[in-house]
Amino acid sequence: MHEFTQEVEELAKAVMEYSLERLKSNPPLDGPRSEQDLYAELGNTITPQGLGGKQTLKVFTETLALACISTDHPRNLAFIPSAPSEYANLFDLVVGASSLYGGSWQEGAGAVFAENQALKWLIDIAGLPKSAGGVFVQGGTMGNLSALVVARDQARKAHPNVKRWVIACSAESHSSITSAAHVMDVDVLKVATNSENRLDGAHVAAAIDELHTNSDSRVFAIVGTAGTTNLGIVDDLATLADCAQKRQIWFHVDGAYGLAGLCAPSVRPLFNGVEHADSFIVDPHKWLFAPYDACALVYRNPELARETHTQHASYLETLHDDSWSPSDYAIHLTRRVRGLPFWFSLAAHGTNAYTEAVEEGIRLAKESAKLISAHPNLELVYEPELSIVAFTRKGWTAAQYQAWSDALLEKQIGFIPPSKNLGEPILRFAFVNPWTSLDDVQVILDTL
Ligand SMILES: *Cc1c(COP(=O)(O)O)cnc(C)c1O
């Protein structure tokens, strides 16, 4: 297996050539094809004899890759796209070539040391104590779930007789909170937002106190969203923290997208209160210029997470000394050191470059909002708070939005699927890519 034959040597060249070309040139937008269509072209690629490296690479580069939308295209403003730095992407190749095991200190000390320094930067800018710590997990969904399981374990210790456990959050919180509740078999209390569309302590306190008075259910976690996925609105974290603390309830901040803004002075005050969080998450694969898939999950008191998540078995016992094993802090055991591309880029570029790149997204959102306000057919839904701009096209039905979006992708101009706000269709731009320019925005606006 380890023979680097002439054939492998040639494949290595081809792989490097393709990868470097992909990283150097403007990414194509591309788009999906049907399963039947792909099968008609490729047939079954898994065969007893194998296709050989060269041919299989060709299947990928000439067909499969073109049937995937590039999330780093400057006019892909859908959902939350991605914009890995060149350094992060290049280092991902190194990670792939290195067979690093990221579950334990024993096996991955050097890599885990580096991941922890990247986490430390996030801990520092969030204002959590030095003793805070965590782990990179696959995504915000796993991060939220892992943190909420710890929160419930703590609540169970304090209140052993509770029948139903409840998570309090807003209706705008991410779908992964509801998904976590489903996995955990707990309920969700969706609390109304205030006049600024933020979840705040007063509203949550009233809803929790009413629930605790009138039922046997008990809230074990308050989730504040630091940058809603749809509109980029940051909940009032300071009053949520206060409400949680007074009731001895775990305070979790879901900042999968928005907490990247911690490093941007122009929006940093929006996150005041995050320093009181018992746990928080932020996805470097969203707005911190790292490739998929990486979510930074941080606990104020990592010891509590370790009590919940450490796996015990005779074959794992050598791992349980005093060293820091990432597998102890979330629902996982074997893990890729997925925080390393983020670490490499952060270490190489320095944190100032991150501040500038995040501020660039915020600036672009503000400039775009101006263009939208001045556009005769468009209406801004909400003055952008972070880097998401939501707007409507006057007079359009949902079907017209969809047809416009389909045509935009068909013509390879951009990828902007419609979303909804208060039940009505909207369009939204999510800016995370420093290579997106105001000219790119204008190109899209000209089609509206
Ligand atoms: C994207 C997002 C998530 C989910 O993160 P994944 O990495 O996609 O699992 C959770 N919360 C918020 C606020 C998000 O924007």
Tab-separated table of C-alpha atoms and ligand atoms in Angstrom:
chain	number	residue	atom	x	y	z
A	1	MET	CA	0.000	0.000	0.000
A	2	HIS	CA	2.802	2.413	0.834
A	3	GLU	CA	4.595	2.048	-2.474
A	4	PHE	CA	4.868	5.373	-4.204
A	5	THR	CA	4.960	3.877	-7.680
A	6	GLN	CA	5.299	5.791	-10.910
A	7	GLU	CA	1.514	5.683	-11.211
A	8	VAL	CA	0.972	7.173	-7.751
A	9	GLU	CA	3.627	9.773	-8.521
A	10	GLU	CA	1.695	10.857	-11.593
A	11	LEU	CA	-1.573	10.950	-9.696
A	12	ALA	CA	0.069	13.105	-7.034
A	13	LYS	CA	1.089	15.600	-9.696
A	14	ALA	CA	-2.391	15.648	-11.178
A	15	VAL	CA	-4.033	16.078	-7.766
A	16	MET	CA	-1.707	18.942	-6.834
A	17	GLU	CA	-2.156	20.577	-10.215
A	18	TYR	CA	-5.946	20.441	-9.976
A	19	SER	CA	-6.009	21.624	-6.360
A	20	LEU	CA	-3.667	24.547	-6.935
A	21	GLU	CA	-5.487	25.607	-10.080
A	22	ARG	CA	-8.807	25.515	-8.184
A	23	LEU	CA	-7.326	27.665	-5.431
A	24	LYS	CA	-5.646	30.132	-7.797
A	25	SER	CA	-8.382	30.862	-10.281
A	26	ASN	CA	-11.800	32.423	-9.802
A	27	PRO	CA	-14.075	29.624	-8.670
A	28	PRO	CA	-16.774	28.546	-11.128
A	29	LEU	CA	-20.306	28.814	-9.734
A	30	ASP	CA	-21.587	25.527	-11.246
A	31	GLY	CA	-24.834	23.877	-10.181
A	32	PRO	CA	-26.709	20.669	-9.415
A	33	ARG	CA	-27.748	17.946	-11.872
A	34	SER	CA	-30.261	15.192	-11.316
A	35	GLU	CA	-29.240	11.763	-10.074
A	36	GLN	CA	-30.505	10.166	-13.322
A	37	ASP	CA	-28.553	12.631	-15.394
A	38	LEU	CA	-25.320	11.959	-13.493
A	39	TYR	CA	-25.884	8.211	-13.677
A	40	ALA	CA	-26.506	8.391	-17.415
A	41	GLU	CA	-23.088	9.983	-17.801
A	42	LEU	CA	-21.054	8.046	-15.229
A	43	GLY	CA	-22.818	4.763	-14.573
A	44	ASN	CA	-21.563	2.884	-11.523
A	45	THR	CA	-18.119	4.126	-10.514
A	46	ILE	CA	-17.579	1.304	-8.017
A	47	THR	CA	-16.314	-1.737	-9.917
A	48	PRO	CA	-14.454	-4.951	-9.019
A	49	GLN	CA	-11.318	-3.920	-10.965
A	50	GLY	CA	-11.381	-0.224	-10.074
A	51	LEU	CA	-11.188	2.674	-12.520
A	52	GLY	CA	-7.621	3.593	-11.616
A	53	GLY	CA	-6.545	6.845	-9.993
A	54	LYS	CA	-6.241	8.883	-13.141
A	55	GLN	CA	-9.656	7.961	-14.482
A	56	THR	CA	-11.380	8.390	-11.105
A	57	LEU	CA	-9.848	11.848	-10.700
A	58	LYS	CA	-11.189	12.662	-14.152
A	59	VAL	CA	-14.679	11.544	-13.095
A	60	PHE	CA	-14.449	14.025	-10.262
A	61	THR	CA	-12.847	16.995	-12.006
A	62	GLU	CA	-14.812	16.768	-15.251
A	63	THR	CA	-18.230	15.755	-13.963
A	64	LEU	CA	-18.826	15.535	-10.221
A	65	ALA	CA	-17.117	18.792	-9.230
A	66	LEU	CA	-19.150	20.671	-11.854
A	67	ALA	CA	-22.344	19.360	-10.283
A	68	CYS	CA	-21.502	21.088	-6.977
A	69	ILE	CA	-22.131	24.783	-6.338
A	70	SER	CA	-18.934	26.532	-5.242
A	71	THR	CA	-19.670	28.004	-1.842
A	72	ASP	CA	-16.692	30.353	-2.179
A	73	HIS	CA	-17.898	32.022	-5.397
A	74	PRO	CA	-18.055	35.798	-4.758
A	75	ARG	CA	-21.689	35.946	-5.921
A	76	ASN	CA	-22.772	32.928	-3.895
A	77	LEU	CA	-24.546	34.842	-1.121
A	78	ALA	CA	-26.881	31.984	-0.166
A	79	PHE	CA	-27.579	30.678	3.347
A	80	ILE	CA	-24.173	31.364	4.904
A	81	PRO	CA	-21.577	30.624	2.202
A	82	SER	CA	-17.862	30.062	2.845
A	83	ALA	CA	-14.612	31.846	2.106
A	84	PRO	CA	-11.599	29.855	3.288
A	85	SER	CA	-8.336	31.759	3.091
A	86	GLU	CA	-5.717	30.363	0.726
A	87	TYR	CA	-3.548	29.514	3.732
A	88	ALA	CA	-6.364	27.620	5.441
A	89	ASN	CA	-7.169	25.643	2.294
A	90	LEU	CA	-3.538	24.843	1.582
A	91	PHE	CA	-2.976	23.682	5.119
A	92	ASP	CA	-6.023	21.447	4.836
A	93	LEU	CA	-4.019	19.521	2.227
A	94	VAL	CA	-1.284	19.057	4.854
A	95	VAL	CA	-3.803	17.871	7.429
A	96	GLY	CA	-5.159	15.394	4.883
A	97	ALA	CA	-1.688	14.048	4.179
A	98	SER	CA	-0.684	13.654	7.825
A	99	SER	CA	-2.981	11.014	9.374
A	100	LEU	CA	-3.393	13.052	12.532
A	101	TYR	CA	-5.658	11.706	15.262
A	102	GLY	CA	-7.372	14.523	17.099
A	103	GLY	CA	-9.257	12.638	19.790
A	104	SER	CA	-6.588	12.510	22.474
A	105	TRP	CA	-3.588	14.407	23.752
A	106	GLN	CA	-1.609	11.185	23.831
A	107	GLU	CA	-1.877	10.751	20.079
A	108	GLY	CA	-2.287	14.288	18.804
A	109	ALA	CA	-0.546	16.541	21.346
A	110	GLY	CA	1.034	18.932	18.870
A	111	ALA	CA	-2.090	19.358	16.804
A	112	VAL	CA	-4.344	19.688	19.841
A	113	PHE	CA	-1.974	22.284	21.330
A	114	ALA	CA	-2.389	24.376	18.173
A	115	GLU	CA	-6.178	23.924	18.049
A	116	ASN	CA	-6.370	25.032	21.672
A	117	GLN	CA	-4.432	28.214	20.920
A	118	ALA	CA	-6.952	29.061	18.212
A	119	LEU	CA	-9.754	28.400	20.707
A	120	LYS	CA	-7.961	30.595	23.217
A	121	TRP	CA	-8.140	33.544	20.843
A	122	LEU	CA	-11.908	33.104	20.623
A	123	ILE	CA	-12.151	32.714	24.413
A	124	ASP	CA	-10.158	35.926	24.902
A	125	ILE	CA	-12.161	38.065	22.486
A	126	ALA	CA	-15.391	36.743	24.012
A	127	GLY	CA	-14.101	37.732	27.461
A	128	LEU	CA	-14.452	34.318	29.093
A	129	PRO	CA	-11.952	33.379	31.818
A	130	LYS	CA	-8.613	31.731	30.998
A	131	SER	CA	-9.909	28.493	32.458
A	132	ALA	CA	-12.494	28.198	29.659
A	133	GLY	CA	-11.865	25.598	26.974
A	134	GLY	CA	-13.451	23.433	24.360
A	135	VAL	CA	-13.079	21.601	21.115
A	136	PHE	CA	-13.679	21.885	17.386
A	137	VAL	CA	-16.668	19.796	16.335
A	138	GLN	CA	-18.195	19.184	12.936
A	139	GLY	CA	-20.653	22.060	12.871
A	140	GLY	CA	-22.910	24.340	14.846
A	141	THR	CA	-25.527	21.625	15.063
A	142	MET	CA	-23.170	19.261	16.913
A	143	GLY	CA	-21.809	22.152	18.971
A	144	ASN	CA	-25.237	23.234	20.166
A	145	LEU	CA	-26.278	19.652	20.929
A	146	SER	CA	-23.083	18.847	22.862
A	147	ALA	CA	-23.380	22.016	24.977
A	148	LEU	CA	-27.081	21.530	25.693
A	149	VAL	CA	-26.510	17.946	26.872
A	150	VAL	CA	-23.988	19.250	29.420
A	151	ALA	CA	-26.478	21.933	30.486
A	152	ARG	CA	-29.167	19.332	31.098
A	153	ASP	CA	-26.840	17.091	33.099
A	154	GLN	CA	-26.094	20.013	35.407
A	155	ALA	CA	-29.790	20.829	35.785
A	156	ARG	CA	-30.621	17.187	36.559
A	157	LYS	CA	-28.142	17.215	39.424
A	158	ALA	CA	-29.735	20.300	40.948
A	159	HIS	CA	-33.352	19.221	40.305
A	160	PRO	CA	-33.526	15.408	40.231
A	161	ASN	CA	-37.334	15.217	40.185
A	162	VAL	CA	-38.175	17.321	37.169
A	163	LYS	CA	-40.406	15.517	34.633
A	164	ARG	CA	-39.931	17.585	31.472
A	165	TRP	CA	-36.920	19.693	30.561
A	166	VAL	CA	-37.176	22.782	28.368
A	167	ILE	CA	-34.872	24.986	26.283
A	168	ALA	CA	-35.843	28.680	26.090
A	169	CYS	CA	-34.936	30.518	22.878
A	170	SER	CA	-36.525	32.793	20.293
A	171	ALA	CA	-38.559	31.856	17.235
A	172	GLU	CA	-35.620	33.145	15.160
A	173	SER	CA	-33.130	30.770	16.782
A	174	HIS	CA	-31.533	28.266	14.422
A	175	SER	CA	-33.303	25.035	13.432
A	176	SER	CA	-30.482	23.059	15.072
A	177	ILE	CA	-31.818	24.027	18.527
A	178	THR	CA	-35.136	22.334	17.745
A	179	SER	CA	-33.189	19.421	16.302
A	180	ALA	CA	-31.116	19.128	19.507
A	181	ALA	CA	-34.313	19.225	21.564
A	182	HIS	CA	-35.697	16.393	19.469
A	183	VAL	CA	-32.589	14.252	19.950
A	184	MET	CA	-32.616	14.987	23.686
A	185	ASP	CA	-36.383	14.475	24.020
A	186	VAL	CA	-36.868	17.882	25.645
A	187	ASP	CA	-39.258	20.735	24.837
A	188	VAL	CA	-38.595	24.154	23.319
A	189	LEU	CA	-40.099	27.341	24.712
A	190	LYS	CA	-40.073	29.892	21.888
A	191	VAL	CA	-40.176	33.342	23.429
A	192	ALA	CA	-41.261	36.492	21.586
A	193	THR	CA	-38.614	39.068	20.681
A	194	ASN	CA	-38.739	42.728	21.707
A	195	SER	CA	-39.467	45.774	19.505
A	196	GLU	CA	-35.897	45.557	18.142
A	197	ASN	CA	-36.466	41.909	17.126
A	198	ARG	CA	-34.090	40.722	19.847
A	199	LEU	CA	-34.718	38.128	22.501
A	200	ASP	CA	-34.205	39.901	25.826
A	201	GLY	CA	-34.065	39.068	29.512
A	202	ALA	CA	-37.448	40.594	30.414
A	203	HIS	CA	-39.373	38.555	27.854
A	204	VAL	CA	-37.535	35.337	28.676
A	205	ALA	CA	-37.899	35.864	32.431
A	206	ALA	CA	-41.672	36.345	32.133
A	207	ALA	CA	-42.059	33.248	29.952
A	208	ILE	CA	-39.895	31.059	32.202
A	209	ASP	CA	-41.519	32.206	35.428
A	210	GLU	CA	-44.959	31.519	33.999
A	211	LEU	CA	-43.906	28.050	32.848
A	212	HIS	CA	-42.352	27.196	36.219
A	213	THR	CA	-45.445	28.409	38.072
A	214	ASN	CA	-47.985	26.622	35.913
A	215	SER	CA	-46.341	23.300	35.006
A	216	ASP	CA	-43.938	20.591	36.155
A	217	SER	CA	-41.595	21.488	33.311
A	218	ARG	CA	-38.381	23.335	33.999
A	219	VAL	CA	-36.073	25.357	31.754
A	220	PHE	CA	-32.479	24.059	31.855
A	221	ALA	CA	-30.945	26.367	29.224
A	222	ILE	CA	-31.493	29.780	27.729
A	223	VAL	CA	-30.105	30.040	24.188
A	224	GLY	CA	-29.235	33.490	22.910
A	225	THR	CA	-28.541	33.775	19.202
A	226	ALA	CA	-25.596	36.028	18.367
A	227	GLY	CA	-26.459	36.720	14.758
A	228	THR	CA	-29.649	35.068	13.518
A	229	THR	CA	-29.101	33.114	10.330
A	230	ASN	CA	-31.900	34.842	8.456
A	231	LEU	CA	-31.351	38.517	9.334
A	232	GLY	CA	-28.137	38.615	11.367
A	233	ILE	CA	-29.766	40.045	14.497
A	234	VAL	CA	-27.945	39.679	17.825
A	235	ASP	CA	-30.100	38.930	20.879
A	236	ASP	CA	-29.703	41.077	23.990
A	237	LEU	CA	-27.061	38.830	25.528
A	238	ALA	CA	-26.440	40.951	28.637
A	239	THR	CA	-30.049	40.805	29.896
A	240	LEU	CA	-30.356	37.141	28.890
A	241	ALA	CA	-27.236	36.377	30.933
A	242	ASP	CA	-28.688	38.220	33.905
A	243	CYS	CA	-32.014	36.384	33.617
A	244	ALA	CA	-30.199	33.035	33.436
A	245	GLN	CA	-27.901	33.795	36.348
A	246	LYS	CA	-30.748	34.888	38.662
A	247	ARG	CA	-32.528	31.579	37.994
A	248	GLN	CA	-29.361	29.450	37.959
A	249	ILE	CA	-30.063	28.351	34.409
A	250	TRP	CA	-27.321	27.545	31.869
A	251	PHE	CA	-26.724	30.344	29.340
A	252	HIS	CA	-25.647	29.163	25.883
A	253	VAL	CA	-24.818	31.538	23.036
A	254	ASP	CA	-25.294	30.257	19.500
A	255	GLY	CA	-22.987	32.429	17.439
A	256	ALA	CA	-22.331	29.949	14.621
A	257	TYR	CA	-22.364	32.739	12.084
A	258	GLY	CA	-22.311	36.011	14.007
A	259	LEU	CA	-19.772	35.582	16.799
A	260	ALA	CA	-17.046	36.056	14.185
A	261	GLY	CA	-17.985	39.706	14.704
A	262	LEU	CA	-16.278	39.568	18.133
A	263	CYS	CA	-13.057	40.546	16.363
A	264	ALA	CA	-14.658	43.555	14.620
A	265	PRO	CA	-14.608	46.711	16.786
A	266	SER	CA	-17.486	48.308	14.827
A	267	VAL	CA	-19.958	45.659	16.040
A	268	ARG	CA	-18.254	44.313	19.185
A	269	PRO	CA	-20.663	46.108	21.595
A	270	LEU	CA	-23.580	44.093	20.168
A	271	PHE	CA	-22.103	41.017	21.845
A	272	ASN	CA	-21.807	42.479	25.335
A	273	GLY	CA	-22.952	39.840	27.790
A	274	VAL	CA	-21.358	36.945	25.910
A	275	GLU	CA	-18.640	37.004	28.590
A	276	HIS	CA	-21.243	35.523	30.983
A	277	ALA	CA	-22.032	32.544	28.756
A	278	ASP	CA	-21.687	29.046	30.199
A	279	SER	CA	-20.989	27.884	26.651
A	280	PHE	CA	-20.861	29.322	23.167
A	281	ILE	CA	-20.249	28.205	19.607
A	282	VAL	CA	-18.866	29.877	16.496
A	283	ASP	CA	-18.234	28.212	13.124
A	284	PRO	CA	-14.868	29.120	11.557
A	285	HIS	CA	-16.290	27.596	8.345
A	286	LYS	CA	-18.842	30.393	8.190
A	287	TRP	CA	-17.280	33.820	8.715
A	288	LEU	CA	-13.762	33.029	9.952
A	289	PHE	CA	-12.257	31.967	6.628
A	290	ALA	CA	-11.741	28.265	7.348
A	291	PRO	CA	-12.778	25.316	5.166
A	292	TYR	CA	-15.558	22.893	6.135
A	293	ASP	CA	-16.158	21.591	8.619
A	294	ALA	CA	-15.313	23.319	11.873
A	295	CYS	CA	-17.320	24.645	14.790
A	296	ALA	CA	-15.528	25.999	17.855
A	297	LEU	CA	-17.411	24.852	20.971
A	298	VAL	CA	-16.347	26.582	24.191
A	299	TYR	CA	-17.342	25.967	27.821
A	300	ARG	CA	-16.803	28.361	30.711
A	301	ASN	CA	-16.091	25.336	32.890
A	302	PRO	CA	-14.786	22.525	30.679
A	303	GLU	CA	-14.721	20.125	33.643
A	304	LEU	CA	-18.532	19.940	33.482
A	305	ALA	CA	-18.353	18.953	29.813
A	306	ARG	CA	-15.786	16.307	30.626
A	307	GLU	CA	-18.097	14.766	33.238
A	308	THR	CA	-20.816	14.497	30.612
A	309	HIS	CA	-18.928	13.503	27.490
A	310	THR	CA	-15.917	11.348	28.464
A	311	GLN	CA	-16.353	7.833	27.119
A	312	HIS	CA	-15.295	4.978	29.405
A	313	ALA	CA	-14.086	1.561	28.259
A	314	SER	CA	-11.232	-0.763	29.166
A	315	TYR	CA	-9.488	-0.036	25.852
A	316	LEU	CA	-9.670	3.733	26.465
A	317	GLU	CA	-8.327	3.854	29.990
A	318	THR	CA	-4.780	4.853	29.056
A	319	LEU	CA	-6.262	8.086	27.740
A	320	HIS	CA	-7.732	9.225	31.047
A	321	ASP	CA	-4.848	11.034	32.667
A	322	ASP	CA	-4.743	14.764	33.369
A	323	SER	CA	-4.005	15.797	29.803
A	324	TRP	CA	-6.510	17.546	27.559
A	325	SER	CA	-8.296	15.112	25.255
A	326	PRO	CA	-10.659	16.778	22.778
A	327	SER	CA	-12.903	13.729	22.643
A	328	ASP	CA	-13.940	14.475	26.261
A	329	TYR	CA	-15.762	17.689	25.394
A	330	ALA	CA	-18.441	16.726	22.849
A	331	ILE	CA	-20.358	13.819	21.381
A	332	HIS	CA	-17.561	12.152	19.433
A	333	LEU	CA	-14.452	10.024	19.922
A	334	THR	CA	-12.344	9.740	16.780
A	335	ARG	CA	-11.949	13.160	15.248
A	336	ARG	CA	-10.061	14.873	12.485
A	337	VAL	CA	-8.069	17.880	13.737
A	338	ARG	CA	-10.510	20.096	11.931
A	339	GLY	CA	-9.433	23.206	13.792
A	340	LEU	CA	-5.934	23.093	12.274
A	341	PRO	CA	-6.604	24.881	8.952
A	342	PHE	CA	-8.198	27.708	10.987
A	343	TRP	CA	-5.229	27.726	13.382
A	344	PHE	CA	-2.689	27.820	10.551
A	345	SER	CA	-4.331	30.735	8.789
A	346	LEU	CA	-4.828	32.649	12.056
A	347	ALA	CA	-1.233	32.044	13.143
A	348	ALA	CA	0.196	32.946	9.732
A	349	HIS	CA	-1.888	36.034	8.991
A	350	GLY	CA	-2.270	37.329	12.531
A	351	THR	CA	-5.507	38.393	14.156
A	352	ASN	CA	-5.463	41.919	12.647
A	353	ALA	CA	-6.083	40.401	9.234
A	354	TYR	CA	-9.199	38.715	10.642
A	355	THR	CA	-10.458	41.992	12.038
A	356	GLU	CA	-10.011	43.646	8.642
A	357	ALA	CA	-11.644	40.819	6.697
A	358	VAL	CA	-14.695	40.668	8.992
A	359	GLU	CA	-15.049	44.465	8.930
A	360	GLU	CA	-15.003	44.200	5.123
A	361	GLY	CA	-18.160	42.048	5.179
A	362	ILE	CA	-19.868	44.527	7.500
A	363	ARG	CA	-18.887	47.443	5.265
A	364	LEU	CA	-20.144	45.650	2.168
A	365	ALA	CA	-23.491	44.968	3.855
A	366	LYS	CA	-23.886	48.676	4.686
A	367	GLU	CA	-22.965	49.769	1.147
A	368	SER	CA	-25.312	47.185	-0.362
A	369	ALA	CA	-28.149	48.357	1.879
A	370	LYS	CA	-27.644	51.860	0.436
A	371	LEU	CA	-27.836	50.553	-3.130
A	372	ILE	CA	-30.979	48.584	-2.269
A	373	SER	CA	-32.654	51.596	-0.623
A	374	ALA	CA	-31.913	53.664	-3.733
A	375	HIS	CA	-33.196	50.946	-6.110
A	376	PRO	CA	-36.697	51.748	-7.457
A	377	ASN	CA	-37.965	48.137	-7.238
A	378	LEU	CA	-36.469	47.096	-3.920
A	379	GLU	CA	-37.189	47.605	-0.252
A	380	LEU	CA	-34.846	46.955	2.652
A	381	VAL	CA	-36.381	44.645	5.288
A	382	TYR	CA	-33.978	45.532	8.062
A	383	GLU	CA	-30.960	47.787	8.426
A	384	PRO	CA	-28.070	45.270	8.456
A	385	GLU	CA	-26.585	44.659	11.871
A	386	LEU	CA	-23.759	42.300	10.841
A	387	SER	CA	-23.180	41.197	7.235
A	388	ILE	CA	-26.634	39.977	6.165
A	389	VAL	CA	-28.838	42.230	4.046
A	390	ALA	CA	-32.516	41.273	3.675
A	391	PHE	CA	-34.815	42.953	1.165
A	392	THR	CA	-37.905	42.463	-0.964
A	393	ARG	CA	-38.724	43.025	-4.635
A	394	LYS	CA	-41.881	45.127	-4.736
A	395	GLY	CA	-44.913	43.303	-6.124
A	396	TRP	CA	-43.356	39.866	-6.571
A	397	THR	CA	-45.038	36.591	-5.622
A	398	ALA	CA	-43.127	33.682	-4.093
A	399	ALA	CA	-43.121	32.014	-7.521
A	400	GLN	CA	-41.519	35.074	-9.114
A	401	TYR	CA	-38.765	35.114	-6.484
A	402	GLN	CA	-38.068	31.459	-7.151
A	403	ALA	CA	-38.051	31.903	-10.930
A	404	TRP	CA	-35.617	34.830	-10.621
A	405	SER	CA	-33.332	32.805	-8.343
A	406	ASP	CA	-33.386	29.795	-10.675
A	407	ALA	CA	-32.556	31.984	-13.671
A	408	LEU	CA	-29.700	33.659	-11.775
A	409	LEU	CA	-28.063	30.287	-11.143
A	410	GLU	CA	-28.909	29.026	-14.639
A	411	LYS	CA	-27.097	32.032	-16.151
A	412	GLN	CA	-24.225	31.463	-13.683
A	413	ILE	CA	-24.540	35.006	-12.339
A	414	GLY	CA	-25.040	34.121	-8.698
A	415	PHE	CA	-26.731	31.912	-6.114
A	416	ILE	CA	-29.393	33.686	-4.032
A	417	PRO	CA	-32.293	31.397	-3.047
A	418	PRO	CA	-35.318	33.219	-1.571
A	419	SER	CA	-35.993	33.079	2.168
A	420	LYS	CA	-38.955	34.232	4.285
A	421	ASN	CA	-39.542	36.827	6.951
A	422	LEU	CA	-42.835	36.922	8.882
A	423	GLY	CA	-44.244	34.478	6.350
A	424	GLU	CA	-43.445	36.713	3.356
A	425	PRO	CA	-40.771	35.914	0.750
A	426	ILE	CA	-37.551	37.923	0.952
A	427	LEU	CA	-34.134	37.921	-0.639
A	428	ARG	CA	-31.007	38.034	1.435
A	429	PHE	CA	-27.330	38.535	0.814
A	430	ALA	CA	-24.978	36.925	3.335
A	431	PHE	CA	-21.528	38.460	2.976
A	432	VAL	CA	-18.624	36.442	4.349
A	433	ASN	CA	-16.315	36.563	1.336
A	434	PRO	CA	-13.772	39.404	1.248
A	435	TRP	CA	-13.516	38.874	-2.531
A	436	THR	CA	-17.136	39.888	-3.043
A	437	SER	CA	-17.139	43.479	-4.318
A	438	LEU	CA	-19.807	46.138	-4.581
A	439	ASP	CA	-19.623	45.561	-8.343
A	440	ASP	CA	-20.696	41.950	-7.757
A	441	VAL	CA	-23.666	43.258	-5.789
A	442	GLN	CA	-24.528	45.696	-8.556
A	443	VAL	CA	-24.472	42.897	-11.144
A	444	ILE	CA	-27.119	41.068	-9.117
A	445	LEU	CA	-29.220	44.163	-8.378
A	446	ASP	CA	-29.313	44.975	-12.099
A	447	THR	CA	-31.343	41.792	-12.653
A	448	LEU	CA	-34.061	42.965	-10.252
B	1	LIG	C1	-25.411	27.703	10.600
B	1	LIG	C2	-25.939	27.848	11.951
B	1	LIG	C3	-26.029	26.750	12.810
B	1	LIG	C4	-25.708	25.347	12.352
B	1	LIG	O1	-24.365	25.210	12.050
B	1	LIG	P1	-23.855	24.005	11.118
B	1	LIG	O2	-22.396	24.228	11.096
B	1	LIG	O3	-24.516	24.213	9.782
B	1	LIG	O4	-24.277	22.740	11.759
B	1	LIG	C5	-26.455	26.941	14.108
B	1	LIG	N1	-26.788	28.182	14.532
B	1	LIG	C6	-26.739	29.268	13.735
B	1	LIG	C7	-27.120	30.590	14.284
B	1	LIG	C8	-26.317	29.142	12.409
B	1	LIG	O5	-26.265	30.213	11.625
